[in-house]
Structure formats: structure tokens, C-alpha cells
Amino acid sequence: MKKLNYSLRRALSVSLLSAGSLTLSTLAGAQDNLPNLSLDLKHVTVSGLSSGGYMATQFQLAHSDWVKGVGVIAGGPYYCAQGDITTALAQCVNKVEGEISLNALNKKAKQYEAEGKIASLNNLKDAKVWLFHGTQDTRVIAQVSDLLFEQYKQWTDTQNITYINDKPMAHLFPTKDKGVNCMKSESPFIGNCDYDAAGAMLSHLVEGVSAPDETLSGALHSINQQEIARSDAKTLASEGFVYVPESCAKGETCRAHISFHGCNQYADAVGDAYTMQTGLNAWADDNNIVVLYPQTKKSLFMPLNPQGCWDWWGYASSDYANRDGAQVRAVKAMLFSLNSDTPTVETPGGTNE
């Protein structure tokens, strides 16, 4: 990635992907022992908001042989930033200067596929894709999300794609009744919108899910990201979080979903808001789904990441958008570490143990 000058660093620190004050809190069940889990790791789904949306797409393409569905709220096309923060800010968030060539972005994906750095793009044909963009979102503009929609249409059967882009909501994760004013993009970027985005998304991504009741049987647990992912977790927080339904804790085989927070939504910034208020846990609780909430951290030094964003422009790794990227490898390691039934797990270093 090109060296940042002062003006670009300042632009990044105040850029679109939200500005929230730091509020620390202790997460529910954070120090509980994680129960032994039996997970179906052949049909994983992922989702994310904003930078987390970019990360969800990157993770899906890296592992589309077993990541079967993706939900993206306010995200843009794969490899939009092209490894350059200047391009990220100029074309991939609140403005699009010049033309974004989807052919060039898709060519990069084909290159990664040929190099074995992402799974076969043919896997995307039958994948389930759920996209969302609020009409009042000015932090990631509609043109950017529209490009992601156009990109997926080149990879995925259109019948498998749902794009919601007609709801008057700001740049946030819409919920039925949790969070801030739906028309304002402000911390913790969870919106009281009278719209259950988590339910709409999971209903599209996972066949046969049923609407949840009003109680949660499960618990939120912490995991040691640094211990699990080692050097690949350098840009991540010490703790990540996992929501485990009671049925899964008791040994039932469960599906897995990974949810990537947005910028300024990591736990040290918003406490348990993202891990507890999006509505994902309620749907997971009654549909035997374990939800992994990996966590970033902010950095005011190189690699510069003042808002705790997921790496979608190359601050953590030049391979950030493929399976060799540090954060992609770290999250895979976390997911596989949850499954007590996995006899061999590919470690971040690429070997089996």
C-alpha cells in the first residue's frame, strides 16, 4: 500500500465510516468457559456492516467452497480499494470519483483464483446473497452498493440475490426496536428502524429458519483471538465473542454464522451493542446457529486504523482480500477452533495439526 501522507491520514481518521466515542463495557458472559460445540462447517454464512460488509465479501470469496451465503449492509464491490487507501476514499465510500471498472476488479478475483488464493468462483453460482442499502445512507452512497449488486450478478444466479434498497434508513444496522434514531448515523450504529434486518437476511441465507420467540436461551462467550490466531491477529483485539444457543451448548450439531462489525463498532468502542442488539442472536437462538463476532481494535500508529475498521484496503496485509490475508486467516482459525468435532484444523501458518 502506498505511504500515507498527513492529509490522507487525517482524511481517514475523519472519513465516512462513522465516528463514535469510546465507551467501554464488560460483555455478558465474557469470561465463561466456551462449551464443546459440534458445528457444520460446510455451510457457513457471513455478514457485515460497512467495512464489515467489505470483509464479509472478502471472506466469502476466499472460502466459497464452504461459505455458502453472505449478507452485506452498506458495502461495496470486492477489491474496490485495490490495495490503496486513496482509492478507497475516492471511490468506495461516500463518493465515486471517476469510473470504477468492475471488469478490472473481477480480473483481480480471477487472478487470485488462478493462484489458489481464493476458492473457485464457480462456487458463487449457487451462493445466497443478501444486500442492503438505506436511502438515507450518505456514508456509503447508493452507487457503491449498486456496484456490489452488479458484481454479484456476474457471479451468482440472480434468483439467489436479494437487494433491499428502498428503505429510508441511515448508515447503520437496522433493527426492529433497538438502537438509535434510524435516520441518524451515530454510535453504536444500530438503528431503531422497525425493520428486522437480521431476520430478513438470515431468512434468505439459511433455508427453513423460523421466527424467534422473545427469550434467549443461550449466552455470549469470549474467545482469546491472540492465542487462537497468533501473528495473524496483530491488528485484532484481545477478545472476540461467540453467541451459543442452549441447544448448541448441549451438543446439538449447529450451523455457524460470522458477523463482522463496522468501523467504530468494535467492543471497546460500543460495548455489547453490536454483539447483543442487532437481532442476530435471537434468530440464531431458535435456529441452532452459533454466531462468531470477531473484533478489531483501533490503531493510531502504523498500520493506521483509527476507527477500528476491518481491512478492506490493505493496512494489515497486501493479501487482505484473499485467503492469505492476515485477518481472513485469523477469522478462519477462530471459527475452526470453536468446533470440537474437527480432527484436523488448518492453522494460520497453513499447516495441519
CSV table of C-alpha atoms in Angstrom, one decimal:
chain,number,residue,atom,x,y,z
A,1,MET,CA,0.0,0.0,0.0
A,2,LYS,CA,1.3,3.5,-0.8
A,3,LYS,CA,2.7,5.5,2.1
A,4,LEU,CA,0.1,7.8,3.6
A,5,ASN,CA,0.8,11.5,3.8
A,6,TYR,CA,-0.6,13.6,6.7
A,7,SER,CA,-3.6,14.8,4.8
A,8,LEU,CA,-4.6,11.3,3.9
A,9,ARG,CA,-4.2,10.1,7.4
A,10,ARG,CA,-6.4,12.9,8.6
A,11,ALA,CA,-8.9,12.1,5.9
A,12,LEU,CA,-9.0,8.5,7.0
A,13,SER,CA,-9.4,9.4,10.7
A,14,VAL,CA,-12.5,11.6,9.9
A,15,SER,CA,-13.8,9.7,6.9
A,16,LEU,CA,-17.2,8.4,6.3
A,17,LEU,CA,-17.3,5.1,8.0
A,18,SER,CA,-18.6,6.6,11.2
A,19,ALA,CA,-17.3,8.5,14.2
A,20,GLY,CA,-18.2,7.2,17.6
A,21,SER,CA,-17.0,8.0,21.1
A,22,LEU,CA,-15.2,5.2,23.0
A,23,THR,CA,-17.4,3.6,25.7
A,24,LEU,CA,-16.0,0.6,27.4
A,25,SER,CA,-18.2,-2.1,28.9
A,26,THR,CA,-18.0,-5.7,30.1
A,27,LEU,CA,-19.8,-8.1,27.8
A,28,ALA,CA,-22.3,-10.6,29.1
A,29,GLY,CA,-20.7,-13.9,29.9
A,30,ALA,CA,-17.4,-12.6,28.7
A,31,GLN,CA,-15.3,-14.9,30.9
A,32,ASP,CA,-17.5,-18.0,30.8
A,33,ASN,CA,-15.9,-21.2,29.6
A,34,LEU,CA,-16.9,-22.0,26.0
A,35,PRO,CA,-18.8,-25.3,25.8
A,36,ASN,CA,-17.8,-28.0,23.4
A,37,LEU,CA,-19.5,-27.4,20.1
A,38,SER,CA,-20.4,-29.5,17.1
A,39,LEU,CA,-20.6,-27.2,14.0
A,40,ASP,CA,-21.5,-27.8,10.4
A,41,LEU,CA,-18.5,-26.0,8.8
A,42,LYS,CA,-19.6,-27.0,5.3
A,43,HIS,CA,-22.5,-24.5,5.2
A,44,VAL,CA,-21.2,-21.4,6.9
A,45,THR,CA,-22.8,-17.9,6.3
A,46,VAL,CA,-21.2,-14.5,6.9
A,47,SER,CA,-22.4,-10.9,7.1
A,48,GLY,CA,-21.2,-7.4,7.9
A,49,LEU,CA,-21.9,-3.7,8.0
A,50,SER,CA,-19.8,-1.2,6.1
A,51,SER,CA,-16.1,-2.2,6.5
A,52,GLY,CA,-17.6,-5.4,7.9
A,53,GLY,CA,-19.6,-5.8,4.7
A,54,TYR,CA,-16.4,-5.5,2.6
A,55,MET,CA,-14.8,-8.1,4.9
A,56,ALA,CA,-17.8,-10.4,4.6
A,57,THR,CA,-17.4,-10.5,0.8
A,58,GLN,CA,-13.7,-11.0,1.0
A,59,PHE,CA,-14.1,-13.9,3.4
A,60,GLN,CA,-16.8,-15.4,1.3
A,61,LEU,CA,-14.7,-15.3,-1.9
A,62,ALA,CA,-11.7,-16.7,0.0
A,63,HIS,CA,-13.7,-19.7,1.2
A,64,SER,CA,-16.7,-20.0,-1.1
A,65,ASP,CA,-16.3,-23.8,-1.1
A,66,TRP,CA,-17.7,-23.8,2.4
A,67,VAL,CA,-19.1,-20.2,2.9
A,68,LYS,CA,-22.5,-20.6,1.3
A,69,GLY,CA,-24.1,-17.3,1.9
A,70,VAL,CA,-23.3,-13.6,2.5
A,71,GLY,CA,-25.2,-10.6,3.8
A,72,VAL,CA,-23.8,-7.1,3.2
A,73,ILE,CA,-25.2,-3.9,4.7
A,74,ALA,CA,-23.8,-0.7,3.1
A,75,GLY,CA,-20.8,-2.3,1.4
A,76,GLY,CA,-19.2,-2.0,-2.0
A,77,PRO,CA,-17.6,-4.3,-4.6
A,78,TYR,CA,-14.9,-6.8,-4.0
A,79,TYR,CA,-11.4,-5.3,-4.2
A,80,CYS,CA,-12.9,-1.8,-4.6
A,81,ALA,CA,-9.9,-0.2,-2.9
A,82,GLN,CA,-7.4,-2.1,-4.9
A,83,GLY,CA,-4.9,-2.1,-2.0
A,84,ASP,CA,-4.8,1.7,-1.8
A,85,ILE,CA,-6.4,4.0,0.8
A,86,THR,CA,-6.5,6.9,-1.7
A,87,THR,CA,-8.7,4.8,-4.0
A,88,ALA,CA,-10.8,3.6,-1.0
A,89,LEU,CA,-11.6,7.2,0.0
A,90,ALA,CA,-12.1,8.4,-3.6
A,91,GLN,CA,-14.3,5.7,-4.9
A,92,CYS,CA,-15.6,3.2,-2.3
A,93,VAL,CA,-17.4,5.1,0.4
A,94,ASN,CA,-19.1,8.5,0.3
A,95,LYS,CA,-18.2,9.4,-3.3
A,96,VAL,CA,-17.2,7.9,-6.6
A,97,GLU,CA,-14.6,9.9,-8.4
A,98,GLY,CA,-14.1,8.7,-12.0
A,99,GLU,CA,-15.2,5.3,-13.1
A,100,ILE,CA,-15.0,2.0,-11.2
A,101,SER,CA,-14.2,-0.8,-13.6
A,102,LEU,CA,-15.9,-4.0,-12.4
A,103,ASN,CA,-14.0,-5.8,-15.2
A,104,ALA,CA,-10.7,-4.8,-13.5
A,105,LEU,CA,-12.0,-5.8,-10.1
A,106,ASN,CA,-13.3,-9.1,-11.4
A,107,LYS,CA,-10.0,-9.7,-13.2
A,108,LYS,CA,-8.2,-9.5,-9.9
A,109,ALA,CA,-10.6,-12.1,-8.5
A,110,LYS,CA,-9.8,-14.3,-11.4
A,111,GLN,CA,-6.1,-13.8,-10.8
A,112,TYR,CA,-6.5,-14.8,-7.2
A,113,GLU,CA,-8.5,-17.8,-8.2
A,114,ALA,CA,-5.7,-18.9,-10.7
A,115,GLU,CA,-3.1,-18.5,-7.9
A,116,GLY,CA,-5.2,-20.6,-5.5
A,117,LYS,CA,-5.7,-17.6,-3.2
A,118,ILE,CA,-9.4,-17.7,-3.3
A,119,ALA,CA,-11.8,-20.7,-3.9
A,120,SER,CA,-13.2,-21.3,-7.3
A,121,LEU,CA,-15.5,-18.5,-8.4
A,122,ASN,CA,-17.9,-21.2,-9.8
A,123,ASN,CA,-18.9,-21.8,-6.2
A,124,LEU,CA,-20.7,-18.4,-6.1
A,125,LYS,CA,-23.2,-19.5,-8.7
A,126,ASP,CA,-25.4,-21.2,-6.1
A,127,ALA,CA,-24.5,-19.0,-3.2
A,128,LYS,CA,-27.1,-17.0,-1.4
A,129,VAL,CA,-26.6,-13.2,-1.4
A,130,TRP,CA,-28.5,-10.6,0.6
A,131,LEU,CA,-27.6,-6.9,0.1
A,132,PHE,CA,-29.0,-3.8,1.9
A,133,HIS,CA,-28.6,-0.1,1.4
A,134,GLY,CA,-30.7,2.6,3.1
A,135,THR,CA,-31.9,5.5,1.1
A,136,GLN,CA,-30.7,8.0,3.8
A,137,ASP,CA,-27.2,6.5,3.9
A,138,THR,CA,-24.7,9.2,2.8
A,139,ARG,CA,-21.6,7.5,4.4
A,140,VAL,CA,-21.6,4.7,1.8
A,141,ILE,CA,-23.5,6.0,-1.1
A,142,ALA,CA,-26.0,4.0,-3.2
A,143,GLN,CA,-23.7,4.0,-6.3
A,144,VAL,CA,-21.2,2.0,-4.3
A,145,SER,CA,-23.7,-0.6,-3.1
A,146,ASP,CA,-25.2,-0.8,-6.6
A,147,LEU,CA,-21.8,-1.8,-7.9
A,148,LEU,CA,-21.6,-4.7,-5.4
A,149,PHE,CA,-25.0,-5.8,-6.7
A,150,GLU,CA,-23.9,-5.6,-10.3
A,151,GLN,CA,-20.7,-7.6,-9.4
A,152,TYR,CA,-22.6,-10.4,-7.7
A,153,LYS,CA,-25.0,-10.6,-10.7
A,154,GLN,CA,-21.9,-11.6,-12.8
A,155,TRP,CA,-21.1,-14.4,-10.3
A,156,THR,CA,-24.4,-15.6,-8.8
A,157,ASP,CA,-27.7,-16.7,-10.2
A,158,THR,CA,-30.0,-13.7,-9.9
A,159,GLN,CA,-32.7,-15.8,-8.2
A,160,ASN,CA,-30.3,-16.2,-5.3
A,161,ILE,CA,-29.7,-12.5,-4.8
A,162,THR,CA,-31.9,-10.2,-2.8
A,163,TYR,CA,-31.1,-6.4,-2.8
A,164,ILE,CA,-33.1,-4.2,-0.5
A,165,ASN,CA,-32.5,-0.5,-1.4
A,166,ASP,CA,-35.8,1.2,-0.9
A,167,LYS,CA,-36.0,1.8,2.9
A,168,PRO,CA,-35.4,5.2,4.4
A,169,MET,CA,-32.6,4.4,6.8
A,170,ALA,CA,-29.2,5.9,7.6
A,171,HIS,CA,-25.8,4.2,7.7
A,172,LEU,CA,-26.4,1.6,10.5
A,173,PHE,CA,-27.6,-1.9,11.2
A,174,PRO,CA,-31.4,-1.7,11.1
A,175,THR,CA,-33.4,-3.5,13.9
A,176,LYS,CA,-37.0,-3.8,14.9
A,177,ASP,CA,-36.7,-1.8,18.1
A,178,LYS,CA,-33.1,-1.4,19.3
A,179,GLY,CA,-30.6,1.3,19.0
A,180,VAL,CA,-30.5,5.0,17.9
A,181,ASN,CA,-32.7,7.1,15.6
A,182,CYS,CA,-32.9,5.2,12.3
A,183,MET,CA,-32.3,8.5,10.4
A,184,LYS,CA,-29.0,9.3,12.1
A,185,SER,CA,-25.7,7.5,11.6
A,186,GLU,CA,-24.3,7.7,15.1
A,187,SER,CA,-22.8,5.3,17.6
A,188,PRO,CA,-23.4,2.5,18.1
A,189,PHE,CA,-24.7,2.4,14.5
A,190,ILE,CA,-27.6,0.1,15.5
A,191,GLY,CA,-30.9,1.6,14.3
A,192,ASN,CA,-34.4,1.5,15.8
A,193,CYS,CA,-35.9,1.2,12.3
A,194,ASP,CA,-39.0,-1.0,12.8
A,195,TYR,CA,-37.2,-3.4,10.4
A,196,ASP,CA,-35.6,-6.7,11.3
A,197,ALA,CA,-32.5,-6.8,9.0
A,198,ALA,CA,-31.1,-9.8,10.8
A,199,GLY,CA,-34.3,-11.8,10.3
A,200,ALA,CA,-34.7,-10.8,6.7
A,201,MET,CA,-31.1,-11.6,6.0
A,202,LEU,CA,-30.9,-15.0,7.7
A,203,SER,CA,-34.3,-16.0,6.2
A,204,HIS,CA,-32.7,-15.6,2.8
A,205,LEU,CA,-29.3,-17.1,3.6
A,206,VAL,CA,-30.4,-20.1,5.6
A,207,GLU,CA,-33.2,-22.4,4.4
A,208,GLY,CA,-36.0,-23.2,6.8
A,209,VAL,CA,-35.3,-20.7,9.6
A,210,SER,CA,-38.3,-19.9,11.8
A,211,ALA,CA,-39.1,-16.6,13.6
A,212,PRO,CA,-37.7,-16.4,17.1
A,213,ASP,CA,-39.6,-16.1,20.4
A,214,GLU,CA,-38.9,-13.3,22.8
A,215,THR,CA,-36.4,-15.1,25.1
A,216,LEU,CA,-32.8,-16.1,24.7
A,217,SER,CA,-31.7,-19.4,25.9
A,218,GLY,CA,-28.0,-19.1,25.1
A,219,ALA,CA,-25.1,-17.0,26.3
A,220,LEU,CA,-22.3,-14.8,24.9
A,221,HIS,CA,-18.8,-16.1,25.5
A,222,SER,CA,-15.4,-14.7,24.9
A,223,ILE,CA,-12.5,-16.2,23.0
A,224,ASN,CA,-8.8,-15.2,23.0
A,225,GLN,CA,-8.2,-14.1,19.5
A,226,GLN,CA,-4.5,-13.6,20.1
A,227,GLU,CA,-4.0,-17.1,21.4
A,228,ILE,CA,-6.0,-18.7,18.6
A,229,ALA,CA,-4.7,-16.7,15.6
A,230,ARG,CA,-1.3,-15.7,16.9
A,231,SER,CA,0.7,-13.5,14.5
A,232,ASP,CA,-2.4,-13.1,12.2
A,233,ALA,CA,-4.2,-11.4,15.0
A,234,LYS,CA,-1.8,-8.5,15.4
A,235,THR,CA,-4.4,-6.0,14.2
A,236,LEU,CA,-7.2,-7.5,16.1
A,237,ALA,CA,-8.4,-7.1,19.7
A,238,SER,CA,-7.5,-9.4,22.5
A,239,GLU,CA,-11.1,-10.8,22.8
A,240,GLY,CA,-13.6,-11.9,20.3
A,241,PHE,CA,-17.1,-13.1,21.1
A,242,VAL,CA,-19.4,-16.1,20.3
A,243,TYR,CA,-23.1,-16.4,20.9
A,244,VAL,CA,-24.0,-20.0,21.7
A,245,PRO,CA,-27.7,-21.1,21.8
A,246,GLU,CA,-28.5,-23.6,24.6
A,247,SER,CA,-29.2,-26.3,22.1
A,248,CYS,CA,-25.7,-26.0,20.6
A,249,ALA,CA,-24.2,-25.9,24.1
A,250,LYS,CA,-25.9,-29.2,24.9
A,251,GLY,CA,-24.2,-30.9,21.9
A,252,GLU,CA,-26.7,-30.5,19.0
A,253,THR,CA,-25.0,-30.0,15.7
A,254,CYS,CA,-25.4,-26.4,14.7
A,255,ARG,CA,-24.7,-24.1,11.8
A,256,ALA,CA,-22.2,-21.2,12.1
A,257,HIS,CA,-22.5,-17.5,11.1
A,258,ILE,CA,-19.8,-14.9,11.2
A,259,SER,CA,-20.8,-11.3,11.8
A,260,PHE,CA,-18.3,-8.5,11.0
A,261,HIS,CA,-18.9,-5.2,12.8
A,262,GLY,CA,-18.4,-1.9,11.1
A,263,CYS,CA,-15.9,0.9,11.8
A,264,ASN,CA,-16.2,2.2,15.3
A,265,GLN,CA,-18.3,-0.8,16.3
A,266,TYR,CA,-15.6,-2.9,17.9
A,267,ALA,CA,-16.3,-3.8,21.5
A,268,ASP,CA,-14.0,-1.3,23.1
A,269,ALA,CA,-16.0,1.4,21.3
A,270,VAL,CA,-19.6,0.3,21.7
A,271,GLY,CA,-19.5,-2.3,24.5
A,272,ASP,CA,-22.0,-5.1,23.8
A,273,ALA,CA,-24.2,-3.1,21.4
A,274,TYR,CA,-23.1,-5.0,18.3
A,275,THR,CA,-22.9,-8.4,19.8
A,276,MET,CA,-26.3,-8.1,21.6
A,277,GLN,CA,-28.6,-5.7,19.8
A,278,THR,CA,-28.6,-6.5,16.1
A,279,GLY,CA,-31.2,-9.2,16.4
A,280,LEU,CA,-28.8,-11.9,15.1
A,281,ASN,CA,-28.7,-13.7,18.5
A,282,ALA,CA,-32.5,-14.0,18.7
A,283,TRP,CA,-32.7,-15.7,15.3
A,284,ALA,CA,-29.6,-17.9,16.0
A,285,ASP,CA,-31.0,-18.9,19.4
A,286,ASP,CA,-34.1,-20.6,17.9
A,287,ASN,CA,-32.5,-21.9,14.7
A,288,ASN,CA,-29.4,-23.7,16.1
A,289,ILE,CA,-26.9,-21.2,14.8
A,290,VAL,CA,-23.7,-20.2,16.6
A,291,VAL,CA,-22.6,-16.6,15.8
A,292,LEU,CA,-19.0,-15.6,15.9
A,293,TYR,CA,-18.3,-11.9,16.4
A,294,PRO,CA,-14.6,-11.3,15.7
A,295,GLN,CA,-13.2,-8.0,16.9
A,296,THR,CA,-10.8,-5.4,15.5
A,297,LYS,CA,-9.1,-2.7,17.5
A,298,LYS,CA,-8.1,0.9,16.7
A,299,SER,CA,-4.6,1.9,16.0
A,300,LEU,CA,-3.2,5.4,15.9
A,301,PHE,CA,0.2,4.2,14.6
A,302,MET,CA,1.2,2.1,11.6
A,303,PRO,CA,-0.7,0.2,10.5
A,304,LEU,CA,-3.0,3.1,10.8
A,305,ASN,CA,-6.6,2.2,11.7
A,306,PRO,CA,-8.1,4.9,13.9
A,307,GLN,CA,-11.6,3.7,13.6
A,308,GLY,CA,-11.1,0.0,14.2
A,309,CYS,CA,-12.2,-0.9,10.6
A,310,TRP,CA,-11.8,-4.3,9.1
A,311,ASP,CA,-9.1,-4.4,6.5
A,312,TRP,CA,-10.6,-3.8,3.1
A,313,TRP,CA,-7.8,-1.6,1.7
A,314,GLY,CA,-4.6,-3.3,2.7
A,315,TYR,CA,-3.5,-1.9,6.1
A,316,ALA,CA,-2.9,-5.3,7.6
A,317,SER,CA,-1.7,-7.4,4.7
A,318,SER,CA,-1.2,-7.0,0.9
A,319,ASP,CA,-3.2,-10.1,0.6
A,320,TYR,CA,-6.1,-8.6,2.6
A,321,ALA,CA,-8.8,-9.7,0.1
A,322,ASN,CA,-7.8,-13.3,-0.2
A,323,ARG,CA,-7.3,-16.4,1.9
A,324,ASP,CA,-3.6,-15.5,2.6
A,325,GLY,CA,-4.7,-12.2,4.3
A,326,ALA,CA,-3.9,-12.0,8.0
A,327,GLN,CA,-7.4,-11.1,9.1
A,328,VAL,CA,-9.0,-13.7,6.8
A,329,ARG,CA,-6.7,-16.4,8.2
A,330,ALA,CA,-7.3,-15.2,11.8
A,331,VAL,CA,-11.1,-15.4,11.5
A,332,LYS,CA,-10.9,-18.8,9.9
A,333,ALA,CA,-8.7,-20.0,12.7
A,334,MET,CA,-11.2,-18.7,15.3
A,335,LEU,CA,-14.1,-20.3,13.5
A,336,PHE,CA,-12.4,-23.7,13.3
A,337,SER,CA,-11.3,-23.5,16.9
A,338,LEU,CA,-14.9,-23.5,18.0
A,339,ASN,CA,-15.6,-26.9,16.6
A,340,SER,CA,-14.7,-29.7,18.9
A,341,ASP,CA,-15.5,-32.3,16.2
A,342,THR,CA,-12.8,-31.1,13.8
A,343,PRO,CA,-10.0,-33.7,13.8
A,344,THR,CA,-7.5,-31.5,11.9
A,345,VAL,CA,-7.6,-27.7,11.6
A,346,GLU,CA,-5.6,-25.7,9.1
A,347,THR,CA,-3.7,-23.2,11.3
A,348,PRO,CA,-2.9,-19.6,10.3
A,349,GLY,CA,0.5,-20.8,9.2
A,350,GLY,CA,-1.1,-23.1,6.6
A,351,THR,CA,-0.2,-26.5,8.2
A,352,ASN,CA,-2.4,-29.1,9.7
A,353,GLU,CA,-2.2,-30.2,13.3
